Coordinates of C-alpha atoms in Angstrom, one line a residue:
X20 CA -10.9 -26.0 43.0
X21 CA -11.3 -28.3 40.0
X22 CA -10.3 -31.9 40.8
X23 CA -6.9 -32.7 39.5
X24 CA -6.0 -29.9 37.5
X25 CA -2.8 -27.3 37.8
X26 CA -3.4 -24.1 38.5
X27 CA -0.9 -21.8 36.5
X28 CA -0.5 -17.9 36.6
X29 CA 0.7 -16.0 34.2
X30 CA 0.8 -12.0 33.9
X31 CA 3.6 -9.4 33.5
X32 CA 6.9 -9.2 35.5
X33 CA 5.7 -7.8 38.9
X34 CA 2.2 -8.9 38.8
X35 CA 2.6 -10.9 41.9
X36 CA 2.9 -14.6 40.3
X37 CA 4.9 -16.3 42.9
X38 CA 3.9 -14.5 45.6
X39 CA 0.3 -14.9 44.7
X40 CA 1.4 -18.6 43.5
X41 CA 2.7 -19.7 47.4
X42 CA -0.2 -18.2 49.2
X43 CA -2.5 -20.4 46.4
X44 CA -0.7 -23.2 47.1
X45 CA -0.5 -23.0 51.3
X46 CA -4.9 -22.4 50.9
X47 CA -4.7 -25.2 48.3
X48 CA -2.9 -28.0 49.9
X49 CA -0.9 -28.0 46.9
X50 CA 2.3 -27.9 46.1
X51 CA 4.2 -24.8 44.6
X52 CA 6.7 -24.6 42.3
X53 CA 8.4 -21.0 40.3
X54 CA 8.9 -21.8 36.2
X55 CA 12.1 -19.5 36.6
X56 CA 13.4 -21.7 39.6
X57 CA 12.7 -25.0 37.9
X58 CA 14.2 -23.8 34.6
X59 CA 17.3 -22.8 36.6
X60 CA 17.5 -25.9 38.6
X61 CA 17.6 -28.3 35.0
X62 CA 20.3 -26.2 33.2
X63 CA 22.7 -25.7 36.6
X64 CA 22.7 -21.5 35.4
X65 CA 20.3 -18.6 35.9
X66 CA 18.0 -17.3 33.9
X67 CA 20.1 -14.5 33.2
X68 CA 23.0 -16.6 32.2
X69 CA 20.9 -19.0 29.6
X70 CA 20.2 -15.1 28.3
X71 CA 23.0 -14.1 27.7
X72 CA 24.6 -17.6 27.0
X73 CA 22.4 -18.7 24.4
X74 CA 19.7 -15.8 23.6
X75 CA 16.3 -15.5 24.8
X76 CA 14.8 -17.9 21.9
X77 CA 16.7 -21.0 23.8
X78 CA 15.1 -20.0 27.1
X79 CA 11.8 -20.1 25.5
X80 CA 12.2 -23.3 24.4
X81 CA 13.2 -24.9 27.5
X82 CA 10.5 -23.1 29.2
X83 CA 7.8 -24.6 27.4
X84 CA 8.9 -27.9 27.7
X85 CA 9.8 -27.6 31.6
X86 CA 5.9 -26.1 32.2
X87 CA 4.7 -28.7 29.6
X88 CA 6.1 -31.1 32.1
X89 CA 4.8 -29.7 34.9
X90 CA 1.6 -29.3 33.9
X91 CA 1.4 -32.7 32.4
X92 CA 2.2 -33.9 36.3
X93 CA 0.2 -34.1 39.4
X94 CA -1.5 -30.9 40.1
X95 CA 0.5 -27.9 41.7
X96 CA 0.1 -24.1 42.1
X97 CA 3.0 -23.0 39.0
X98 CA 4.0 -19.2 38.7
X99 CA 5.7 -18.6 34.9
X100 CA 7.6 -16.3 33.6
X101 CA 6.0 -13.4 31.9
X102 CA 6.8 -14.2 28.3
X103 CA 6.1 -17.7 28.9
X104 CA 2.2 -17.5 28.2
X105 CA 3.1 -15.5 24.9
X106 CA 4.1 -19.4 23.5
X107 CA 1.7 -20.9 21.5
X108 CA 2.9 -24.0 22.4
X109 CA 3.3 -23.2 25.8
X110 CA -0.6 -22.5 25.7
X111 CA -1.8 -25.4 23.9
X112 CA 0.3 -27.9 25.9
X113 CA -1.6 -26.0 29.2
X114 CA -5.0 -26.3 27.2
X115 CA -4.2 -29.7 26.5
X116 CA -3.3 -30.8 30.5
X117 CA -6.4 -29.0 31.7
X118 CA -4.5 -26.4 33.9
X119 CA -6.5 -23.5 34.9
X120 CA -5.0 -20.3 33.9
X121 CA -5.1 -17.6 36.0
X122 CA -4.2 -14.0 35.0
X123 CA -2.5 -11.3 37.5
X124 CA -3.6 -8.1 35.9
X125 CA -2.2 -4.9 37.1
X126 CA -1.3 -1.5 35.7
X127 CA 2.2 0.3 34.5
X128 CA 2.7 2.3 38.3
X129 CA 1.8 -1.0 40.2
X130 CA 4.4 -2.9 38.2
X131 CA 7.0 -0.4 37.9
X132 CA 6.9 0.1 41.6
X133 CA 7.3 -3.7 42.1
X134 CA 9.5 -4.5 39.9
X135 CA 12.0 -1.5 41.2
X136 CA 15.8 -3.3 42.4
X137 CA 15.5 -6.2 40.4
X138 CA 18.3 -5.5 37.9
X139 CA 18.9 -9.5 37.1
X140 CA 15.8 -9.6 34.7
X141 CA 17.6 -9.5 31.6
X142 CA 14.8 -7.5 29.6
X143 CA 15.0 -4.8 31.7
X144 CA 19.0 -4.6 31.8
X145 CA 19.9 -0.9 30.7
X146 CA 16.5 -0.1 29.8
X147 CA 14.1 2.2 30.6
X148 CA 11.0 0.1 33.2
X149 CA 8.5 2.1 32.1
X150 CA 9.0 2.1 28.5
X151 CA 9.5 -1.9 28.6
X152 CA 6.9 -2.6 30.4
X153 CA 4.4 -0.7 27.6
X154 CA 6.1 -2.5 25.4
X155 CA 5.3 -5.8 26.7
X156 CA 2.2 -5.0 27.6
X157 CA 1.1 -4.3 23.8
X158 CA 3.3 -7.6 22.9
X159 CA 1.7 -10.0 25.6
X160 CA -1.8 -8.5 26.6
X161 CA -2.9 -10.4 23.7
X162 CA -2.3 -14.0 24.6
X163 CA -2.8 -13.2 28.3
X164 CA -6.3 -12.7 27.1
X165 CA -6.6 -16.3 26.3
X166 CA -6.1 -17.5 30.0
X167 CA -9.4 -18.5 31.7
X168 CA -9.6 -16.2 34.5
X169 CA -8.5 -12.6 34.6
X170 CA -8.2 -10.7 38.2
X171 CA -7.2 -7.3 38.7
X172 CA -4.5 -7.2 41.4
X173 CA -3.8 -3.6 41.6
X174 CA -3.0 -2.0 45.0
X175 CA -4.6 -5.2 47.3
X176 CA -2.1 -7.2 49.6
X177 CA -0.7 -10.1 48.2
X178 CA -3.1 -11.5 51.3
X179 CA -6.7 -10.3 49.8
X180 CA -5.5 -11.3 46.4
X181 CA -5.0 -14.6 47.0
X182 CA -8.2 -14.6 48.8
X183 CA -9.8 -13.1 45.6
X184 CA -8.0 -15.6 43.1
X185 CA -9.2 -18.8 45.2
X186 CA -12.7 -16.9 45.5
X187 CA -12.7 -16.9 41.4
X188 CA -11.1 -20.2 40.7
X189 CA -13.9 -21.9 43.0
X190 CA -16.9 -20.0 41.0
X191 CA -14.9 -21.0 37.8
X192 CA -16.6 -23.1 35.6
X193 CA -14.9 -24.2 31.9
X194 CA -17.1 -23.7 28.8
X195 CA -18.2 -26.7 27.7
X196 CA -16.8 -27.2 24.0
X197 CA -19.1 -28.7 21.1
X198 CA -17.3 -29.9 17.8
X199 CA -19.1 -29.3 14.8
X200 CA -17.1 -32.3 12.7
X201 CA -17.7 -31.4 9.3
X202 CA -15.4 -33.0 6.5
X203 CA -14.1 -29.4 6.0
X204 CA -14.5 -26.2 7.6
X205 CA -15.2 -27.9 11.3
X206 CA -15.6 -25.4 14.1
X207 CA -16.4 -24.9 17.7
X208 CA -19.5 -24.1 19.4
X209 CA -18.6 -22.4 22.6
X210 CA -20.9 -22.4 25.8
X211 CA -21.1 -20.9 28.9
X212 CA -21.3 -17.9 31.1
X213 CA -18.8 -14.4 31.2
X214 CA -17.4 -15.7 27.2
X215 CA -18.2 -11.9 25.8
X216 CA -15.4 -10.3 28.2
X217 CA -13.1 -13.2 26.9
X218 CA -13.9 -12.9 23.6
X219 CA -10.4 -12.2 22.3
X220 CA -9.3 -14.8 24.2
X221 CA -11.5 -17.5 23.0
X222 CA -11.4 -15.9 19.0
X223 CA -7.8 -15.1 18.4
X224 CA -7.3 -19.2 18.0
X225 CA -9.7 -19.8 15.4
X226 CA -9.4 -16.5 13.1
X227 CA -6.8 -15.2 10.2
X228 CA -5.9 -11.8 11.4
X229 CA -6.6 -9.6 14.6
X230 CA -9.2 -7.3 12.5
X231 CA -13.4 -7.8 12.8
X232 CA -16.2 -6.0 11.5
X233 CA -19.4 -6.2 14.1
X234 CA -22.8 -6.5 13.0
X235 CA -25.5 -5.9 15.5
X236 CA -28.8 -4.4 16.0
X237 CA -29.4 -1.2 18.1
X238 CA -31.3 -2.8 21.2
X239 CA -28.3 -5.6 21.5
X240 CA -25.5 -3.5 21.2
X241 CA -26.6 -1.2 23.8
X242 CA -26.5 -4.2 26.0
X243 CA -23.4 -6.1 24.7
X244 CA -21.3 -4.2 22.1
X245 CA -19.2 -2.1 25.6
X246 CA -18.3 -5.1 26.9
X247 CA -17.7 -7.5 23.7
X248 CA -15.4 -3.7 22.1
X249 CA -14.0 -3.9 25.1
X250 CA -12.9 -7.5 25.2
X251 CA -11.8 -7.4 22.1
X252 CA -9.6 -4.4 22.4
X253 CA -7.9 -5.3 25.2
X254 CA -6.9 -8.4 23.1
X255 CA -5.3 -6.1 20.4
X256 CA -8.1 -6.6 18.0
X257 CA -8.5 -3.7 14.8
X258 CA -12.3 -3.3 15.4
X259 CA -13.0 -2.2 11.6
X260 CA -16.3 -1.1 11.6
X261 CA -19.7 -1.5 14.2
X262 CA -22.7 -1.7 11.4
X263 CA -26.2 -1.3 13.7
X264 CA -29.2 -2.6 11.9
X265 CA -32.7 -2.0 13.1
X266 CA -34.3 -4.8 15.7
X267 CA -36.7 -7.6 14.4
X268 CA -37.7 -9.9 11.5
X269 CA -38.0 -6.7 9.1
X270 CA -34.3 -6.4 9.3
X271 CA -33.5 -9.0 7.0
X272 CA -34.0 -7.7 3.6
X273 CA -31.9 -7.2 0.4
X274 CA -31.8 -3.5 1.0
X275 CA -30.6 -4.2 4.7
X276 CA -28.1 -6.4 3.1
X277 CA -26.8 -3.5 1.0
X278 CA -26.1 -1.3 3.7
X279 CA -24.5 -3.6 5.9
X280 CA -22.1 -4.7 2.8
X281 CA -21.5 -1.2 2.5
X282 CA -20.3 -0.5 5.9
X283 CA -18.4 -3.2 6.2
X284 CA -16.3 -2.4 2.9
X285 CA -16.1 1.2 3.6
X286 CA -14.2 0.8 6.5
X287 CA -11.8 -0.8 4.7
X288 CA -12.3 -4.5 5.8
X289 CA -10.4 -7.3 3.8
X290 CA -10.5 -10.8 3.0
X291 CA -8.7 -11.7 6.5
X292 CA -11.5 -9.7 8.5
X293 CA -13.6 -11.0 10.0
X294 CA -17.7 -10.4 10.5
X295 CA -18.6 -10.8 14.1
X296 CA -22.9 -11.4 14.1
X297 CA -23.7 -10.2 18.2
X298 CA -27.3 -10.4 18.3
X299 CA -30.2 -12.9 17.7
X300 CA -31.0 -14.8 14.7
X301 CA -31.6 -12.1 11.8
X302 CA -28.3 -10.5 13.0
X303 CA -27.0 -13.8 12.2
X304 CA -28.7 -14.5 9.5
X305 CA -28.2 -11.4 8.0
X306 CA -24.4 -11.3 9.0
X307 CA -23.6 -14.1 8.1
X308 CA -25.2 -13.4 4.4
X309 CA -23.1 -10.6 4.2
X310 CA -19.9 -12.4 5.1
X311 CA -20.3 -15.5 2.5
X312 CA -21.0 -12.7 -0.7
X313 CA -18.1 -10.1 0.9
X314 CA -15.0 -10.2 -1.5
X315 CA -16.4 -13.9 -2.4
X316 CA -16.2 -14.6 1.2
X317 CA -15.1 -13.3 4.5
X318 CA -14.5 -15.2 7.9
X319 CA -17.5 -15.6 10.3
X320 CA -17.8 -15.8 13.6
X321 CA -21.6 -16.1 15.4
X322 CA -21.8 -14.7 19.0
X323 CA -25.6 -15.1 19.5
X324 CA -27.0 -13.6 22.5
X325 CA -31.0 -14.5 22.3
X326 CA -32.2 -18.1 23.0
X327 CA -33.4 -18.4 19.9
X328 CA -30.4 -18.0 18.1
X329 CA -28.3 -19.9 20.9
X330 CA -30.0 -23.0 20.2
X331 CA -30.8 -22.9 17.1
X332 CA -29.5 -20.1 13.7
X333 CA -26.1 -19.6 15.3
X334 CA -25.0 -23.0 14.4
X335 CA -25.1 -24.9 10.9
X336 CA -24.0 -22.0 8.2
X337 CA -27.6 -21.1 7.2
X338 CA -27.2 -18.0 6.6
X339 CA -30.1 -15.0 4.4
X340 CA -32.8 -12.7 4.2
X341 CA -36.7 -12.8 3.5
X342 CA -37.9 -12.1 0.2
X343 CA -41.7 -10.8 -0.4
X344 CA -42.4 -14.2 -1.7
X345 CA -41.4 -16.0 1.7
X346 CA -39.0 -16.8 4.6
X347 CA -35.1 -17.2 3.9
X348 CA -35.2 -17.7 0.6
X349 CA -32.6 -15.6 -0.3
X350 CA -29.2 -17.1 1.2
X351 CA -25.7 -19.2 1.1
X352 CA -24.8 -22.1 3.5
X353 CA -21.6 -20.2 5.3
X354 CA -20.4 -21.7 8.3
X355 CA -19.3 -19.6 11.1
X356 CA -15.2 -20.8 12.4
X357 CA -16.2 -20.5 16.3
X358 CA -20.1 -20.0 17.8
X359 CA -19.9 -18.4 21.1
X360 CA -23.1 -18.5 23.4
X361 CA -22.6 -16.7 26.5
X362 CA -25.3 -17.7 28.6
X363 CA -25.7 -14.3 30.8
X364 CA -26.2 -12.4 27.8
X365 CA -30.2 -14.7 28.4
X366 CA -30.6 -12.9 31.9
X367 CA -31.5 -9.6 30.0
X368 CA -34.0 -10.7 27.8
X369 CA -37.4 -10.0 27.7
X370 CA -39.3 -12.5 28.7
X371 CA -41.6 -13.0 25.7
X372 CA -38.2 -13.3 23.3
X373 CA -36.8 -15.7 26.1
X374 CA -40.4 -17.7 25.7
X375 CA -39.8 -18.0 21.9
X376 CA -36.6 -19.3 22.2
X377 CA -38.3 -22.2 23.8
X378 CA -39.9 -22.9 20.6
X379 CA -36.7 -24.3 19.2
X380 CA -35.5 -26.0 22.3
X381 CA -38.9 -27.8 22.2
X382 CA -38.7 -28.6 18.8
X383 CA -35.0 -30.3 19.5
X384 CA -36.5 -32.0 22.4
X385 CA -39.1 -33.7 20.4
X386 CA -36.2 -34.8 17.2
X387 CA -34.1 -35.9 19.9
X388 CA -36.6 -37.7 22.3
X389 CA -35.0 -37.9 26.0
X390 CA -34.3 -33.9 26.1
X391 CA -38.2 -34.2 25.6
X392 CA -38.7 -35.3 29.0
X393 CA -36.6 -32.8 30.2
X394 CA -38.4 -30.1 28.5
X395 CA -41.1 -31.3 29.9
X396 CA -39.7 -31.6 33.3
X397 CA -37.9 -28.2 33.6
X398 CA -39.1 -26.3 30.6
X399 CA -41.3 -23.7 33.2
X400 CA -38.2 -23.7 35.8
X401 CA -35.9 -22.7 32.5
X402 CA -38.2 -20.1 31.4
X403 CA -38.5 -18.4 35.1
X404 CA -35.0 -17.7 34.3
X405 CA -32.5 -20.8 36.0
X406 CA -29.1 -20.4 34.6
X407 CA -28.5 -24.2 34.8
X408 CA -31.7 -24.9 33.2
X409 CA -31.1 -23.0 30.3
X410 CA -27.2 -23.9 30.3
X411 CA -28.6 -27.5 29.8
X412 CA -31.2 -26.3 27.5
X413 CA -28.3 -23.9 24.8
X414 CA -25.7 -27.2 25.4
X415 CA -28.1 -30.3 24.4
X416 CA -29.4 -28.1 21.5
X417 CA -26.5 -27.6 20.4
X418 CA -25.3 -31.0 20.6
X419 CA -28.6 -32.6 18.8
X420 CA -28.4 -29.9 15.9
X421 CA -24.4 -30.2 15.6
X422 CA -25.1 -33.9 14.9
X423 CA -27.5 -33.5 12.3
X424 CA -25.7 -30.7 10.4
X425 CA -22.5 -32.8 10.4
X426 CA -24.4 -35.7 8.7
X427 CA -26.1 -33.4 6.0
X428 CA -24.3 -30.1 6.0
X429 CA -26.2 -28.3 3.1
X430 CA -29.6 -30.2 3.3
X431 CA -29.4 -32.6 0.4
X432 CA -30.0 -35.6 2.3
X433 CA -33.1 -37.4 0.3
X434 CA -35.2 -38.3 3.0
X435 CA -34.7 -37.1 6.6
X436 CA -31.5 -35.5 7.6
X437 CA -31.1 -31.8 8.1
X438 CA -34.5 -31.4 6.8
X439 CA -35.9 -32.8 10.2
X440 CA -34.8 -29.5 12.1
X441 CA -37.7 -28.2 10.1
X442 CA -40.4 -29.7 12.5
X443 CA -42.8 -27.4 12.4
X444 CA -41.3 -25.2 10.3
X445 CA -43.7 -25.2 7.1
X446 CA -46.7 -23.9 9.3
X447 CA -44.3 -21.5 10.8
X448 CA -42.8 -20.2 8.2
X449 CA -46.3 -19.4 6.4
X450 CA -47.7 -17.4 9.3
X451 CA -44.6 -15.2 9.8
X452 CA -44.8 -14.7 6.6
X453 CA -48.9 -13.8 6.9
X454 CA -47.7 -11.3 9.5
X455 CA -45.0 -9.3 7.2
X456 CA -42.4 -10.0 9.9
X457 CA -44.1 -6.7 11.7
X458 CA -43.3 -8.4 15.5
X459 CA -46.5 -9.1 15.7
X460 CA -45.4 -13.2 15.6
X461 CA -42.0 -14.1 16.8
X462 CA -40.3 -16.5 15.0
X463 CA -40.2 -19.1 18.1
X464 CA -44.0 -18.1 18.8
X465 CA -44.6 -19.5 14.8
X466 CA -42.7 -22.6 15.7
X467 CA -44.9 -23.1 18.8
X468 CA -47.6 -22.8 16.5
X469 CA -46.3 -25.2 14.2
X470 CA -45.4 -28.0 16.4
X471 CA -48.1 -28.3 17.8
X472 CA -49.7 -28.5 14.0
X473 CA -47.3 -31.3 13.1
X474 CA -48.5 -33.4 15.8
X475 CA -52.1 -32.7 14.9
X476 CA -51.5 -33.6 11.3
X477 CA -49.8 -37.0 12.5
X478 CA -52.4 -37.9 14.5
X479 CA -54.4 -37.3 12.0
X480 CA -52.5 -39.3 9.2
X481 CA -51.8 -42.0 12.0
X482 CA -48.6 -41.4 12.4
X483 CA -48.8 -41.5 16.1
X484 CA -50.8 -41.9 19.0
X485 CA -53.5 -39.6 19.7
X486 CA -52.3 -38.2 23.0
X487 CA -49.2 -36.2 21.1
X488 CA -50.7 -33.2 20.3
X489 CA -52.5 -32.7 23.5
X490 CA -49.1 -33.3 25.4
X491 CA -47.4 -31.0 23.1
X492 CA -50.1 -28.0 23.4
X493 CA -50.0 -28.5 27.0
X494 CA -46.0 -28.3 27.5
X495 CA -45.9 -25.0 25.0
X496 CA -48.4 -23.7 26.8
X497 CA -47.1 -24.3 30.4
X498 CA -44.0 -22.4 29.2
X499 CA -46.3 -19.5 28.3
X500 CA -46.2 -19.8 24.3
X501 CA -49.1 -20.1 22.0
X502 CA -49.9 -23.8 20.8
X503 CA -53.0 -23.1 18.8
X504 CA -53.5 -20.6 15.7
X505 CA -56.9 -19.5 17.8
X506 CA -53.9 -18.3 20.1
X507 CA -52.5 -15.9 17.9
X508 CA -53.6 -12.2 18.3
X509 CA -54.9 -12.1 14.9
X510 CA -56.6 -14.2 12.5
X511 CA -55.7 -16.1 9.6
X512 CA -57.1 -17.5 6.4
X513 CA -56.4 -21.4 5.3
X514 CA -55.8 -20.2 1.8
X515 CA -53.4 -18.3 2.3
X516 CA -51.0 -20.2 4.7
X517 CA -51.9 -23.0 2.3
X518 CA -50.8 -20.5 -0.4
X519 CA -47.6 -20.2 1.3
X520 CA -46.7 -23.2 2.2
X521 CA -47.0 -24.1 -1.6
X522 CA -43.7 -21.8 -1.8
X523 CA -42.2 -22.9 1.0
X524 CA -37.9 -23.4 0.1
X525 CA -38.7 -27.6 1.1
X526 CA -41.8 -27.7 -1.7
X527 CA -40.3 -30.2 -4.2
X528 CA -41.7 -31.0 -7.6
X529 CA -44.6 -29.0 -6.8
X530 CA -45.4 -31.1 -3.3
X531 CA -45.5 -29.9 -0.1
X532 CA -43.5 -31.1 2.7
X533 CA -43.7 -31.9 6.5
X534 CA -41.9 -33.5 9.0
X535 CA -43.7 -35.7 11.2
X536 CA -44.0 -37.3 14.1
X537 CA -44.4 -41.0 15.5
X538 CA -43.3 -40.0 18.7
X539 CA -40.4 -38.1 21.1
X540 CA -37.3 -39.1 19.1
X541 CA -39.3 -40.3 15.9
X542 CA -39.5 -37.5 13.3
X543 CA -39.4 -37.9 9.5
X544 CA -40.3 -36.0 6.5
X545 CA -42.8 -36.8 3.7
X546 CA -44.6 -35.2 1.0
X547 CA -47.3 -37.7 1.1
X548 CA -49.9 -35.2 2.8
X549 CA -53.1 -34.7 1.3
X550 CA -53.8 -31.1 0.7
X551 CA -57.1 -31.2 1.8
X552 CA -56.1 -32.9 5.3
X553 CA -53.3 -29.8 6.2
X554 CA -56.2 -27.2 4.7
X555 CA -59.2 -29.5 7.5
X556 CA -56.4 -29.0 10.1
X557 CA -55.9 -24.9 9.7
X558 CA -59.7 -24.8 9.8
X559 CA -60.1 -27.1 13.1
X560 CA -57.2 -25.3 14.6
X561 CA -58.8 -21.3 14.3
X562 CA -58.2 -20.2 10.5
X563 CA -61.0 -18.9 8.6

């Protein structure tokens, strides 16, 4: 169980909650106490009395504020009411403790059957069960969906559920929650494992209105759209429209744009709907384009399900497509109001878009410096697949790039700022381009490429000592990702990455410009490169 924290359940009338709750408690060692019992116990009446006494808006009050004491305590096992979960106070002030919330889910029969003889429950007084229950089930199902475990509890024995629930809470493990602290429009960036199933749950808080629009590409939704729809439905979310785009780089067009606009209006989406991005980074990209020129703007919410985007596109509000001319240079900073980065959604990638992924967590490792090490140290481990590795890998990211877009949100910082999560980023950005975004280069490939270019050319310039782009070329390829143009599958000419680089988004007053390195942790940008050194460089490295 998790040191010092309250366990609460919450669920429907009949779902088992205290007697689940004791049998916790007696595995536990802790002690157990019934919301309902406590609440009677401070106002000397029954629950039914304070009903019919004072009206079920009075209970509620004194509910919250008897489990907000509770939980606020040493830690117990606490069974509450069904409506009590429905409070959004009730839920914060539980958030806020640290209780884990456990939710007793169970079906109309099950509860109807349970719930048979117990004629003091006041909502239930003259009433039909059945009917009520379906009633609160639409009314409540909702917020239950923001407790952080849900457990079926159908026809098992109050025996092998408690079994089940300890089982869960012990494998339980809280997402770890990264601020993204800008001035205005601050959001979350959610990480962890099983968030997709919870996605209502962990959305509902941070959006105007119940109704989405999804935006995905074929081979991710038939992964993850089943289980995110169903999530999200169970949670009473309007699901709007599901807009499929093809997979890969190709994707993110103007014309792609259109259609995507399209079916987003056509379903009738409004200014309180929000666009759900569930796929890598072009879904995001392209997504999130759509959402900032919407109806002048529509809410945004990234749930990025490659490595790639994880770490990296899914977080800062860069959002656009590719024009003929270059990379992402059609776009609109719009920042997402809650990231979530489910972790098992990694397991069923392929391993070569896993491997490019690693380009950016590379890249963060050598802005950052320490998380180099690591890199270093675990990189191969995370690549063969370690959940914990690659946990560590999506969270420290995450946390480096959440720093540096908070102290220049929209790039505009003269010299270094945002500008240094472009680390390798000119060279990459020239040979997708070279490639026509075909999938013949993957975007974290490029980057592989391109870091270990930008430790060439600053070993070259002086910048730092010569053993950096060895040690770089060696780690990228340990990992299994190219490090060298003569890598690449197909060749290249120095004029015209040169040429492409010369309309790179960054080029200013005509110059072009690179971040560099002096070391792990030591990046800066400069547009004091001489042309003819980065056009030596491409040569030495493989291009004609």
């Amino acid at each position: 169980m998790p040191p010092g924290r309250s366990i609460v359940l919450v669920g429907m009338p009949g779902a088992g909650k205290s007697a689940i709750g004791r049998r916790l408690a007696a595995r536990l060692g802790l002690p157990f106490l019934d919301a309902d019992t406590e609440i009677e116990n401070a106002a000397g009446m029954t629950v039914a009395e304070i009903f019919a006494r004072y009206g079920e808006a009075h209970f509620r009050d004194g509910e919250r504020r008897v489990i907000a004491r509770i939980a606020a305590g040493p830690p117990v096992v606490l069974a509450t009411g069904g409506g009590a979960y429905v409070d959004a106070r009730t839920r914060r002030a539980l958030r806020e403790a640290g209780a884990v919330t456990l939710w007793l889910r169970a079906d109309v029969p099950v509860l109807k059957r349970r719930i048979a003889g117990r004629s003091n429950r006041p909502l239930f007084i003259g009433r039909d069960p059945e009917e009520v229950l379906r009633g609160m089930m639409q009314a409540r199902y909702p917020f239950y969906t923001e407790a952080d475990i849900a457990l079926d509890c159908g026809e098992d024995t109050p025996e092998v559920t408690t079994i089940r629930a300890e089982r869960a809470i012990a494998g339980w493990q809280r997402p770890a929650r990264l601020p993204v602290a800008l001035s205005a429009n601050a959001y979350e960036v959610v990480v962890g494992s099983g968030l997709l199933p919870r996605a209502a749950g962990l959305l509902s808080p941070h959006l105007p209105s119940r109704r989405v629009a999804i935006v995905s590409d074929a081979s991710v939704a038939a992964l993850h759209l089943p289980v995110l729809r169903a999530g999200l439905q169970e949670g009473g979310f309007d699901i709007r429209a599901e807009v499929t785009v093809p997979p890969g780089e190709g994707s993110k067009r103007l014309s792609m744009l259109e259609e995507v606009l399209e079916g987003i209006l056509a379903a009738g989406a409004d200014r309180k709907t929000s666009v759900i991005a569930l796929g890598g980074g072009v879904v995001g990209d392209l997504a999130g384009f759509a959402a900032a020129v919407a109806l002048r703007g529509m809410p945004f919410v990234q749930i990025p399900t490659t490595l790639l985007a994880q770490v990296d596109s899914s977080v800062g509000g860069k959002t656009g497509v590719n024009l003929r001319a270059g990379k992402n240079l059609a776009g609109a900073f719009h920042q997402p109001r809650i990231v979530l980065a489910d972790t098992d959604t990694l397991a069923t990638l392929p391993a070569r878009e896993l491997r490019a992924g690693w380009g950016e967590v590379a890249k963060h490792g050598l802005l950052q410096g320490p998380l180099w090490e690591w890199c270093e140290a675990c990189g191969p481990a995370a690549m063969a697949g370690d959940p914990e590795a690659l946990r560590h890998a999506v969270l420290e990211s995450c946390r480096l790039k959440s720093g540096v877009v908070v102290a220049d949100e929209r790039e505009e910082a003269p010299e270094g700022g945002r500008a240094l999560l472009n680390l390798g980023h000119t060279f990459a950005h020239a040979l997708e381009a070279e490639c026509g975004y075909d999938g013949t280069l993957l975007h974290g490939e490029a980057v592989a490429v391109g870091l270990g270019l930008a430790a060439s050319l600053s070993a070259r310039l002086g910048h730092c000592a010569q053993e950096w782009p060895g040690r770089v070329m060696e780690h990228l390829a340990a990992v299994g990702l190219p490090a060298r143009i003569q890598d690449l599958p197909r060749g290249f000419s120095a004029e015209a990455l040169l040429g492409r680089m010369r309309k790179d988004k960054k080029v200013r007053d005509g110059a072009m410009r690179f971040v560099l390195l002096r070391g792990a942790g030591e990046a800066f940008t400069t547009a004091d490169v001489p042309a003819e050194a980065v056009e030596a460089l491409l040569r030495d490295e493989g291009a004609a």
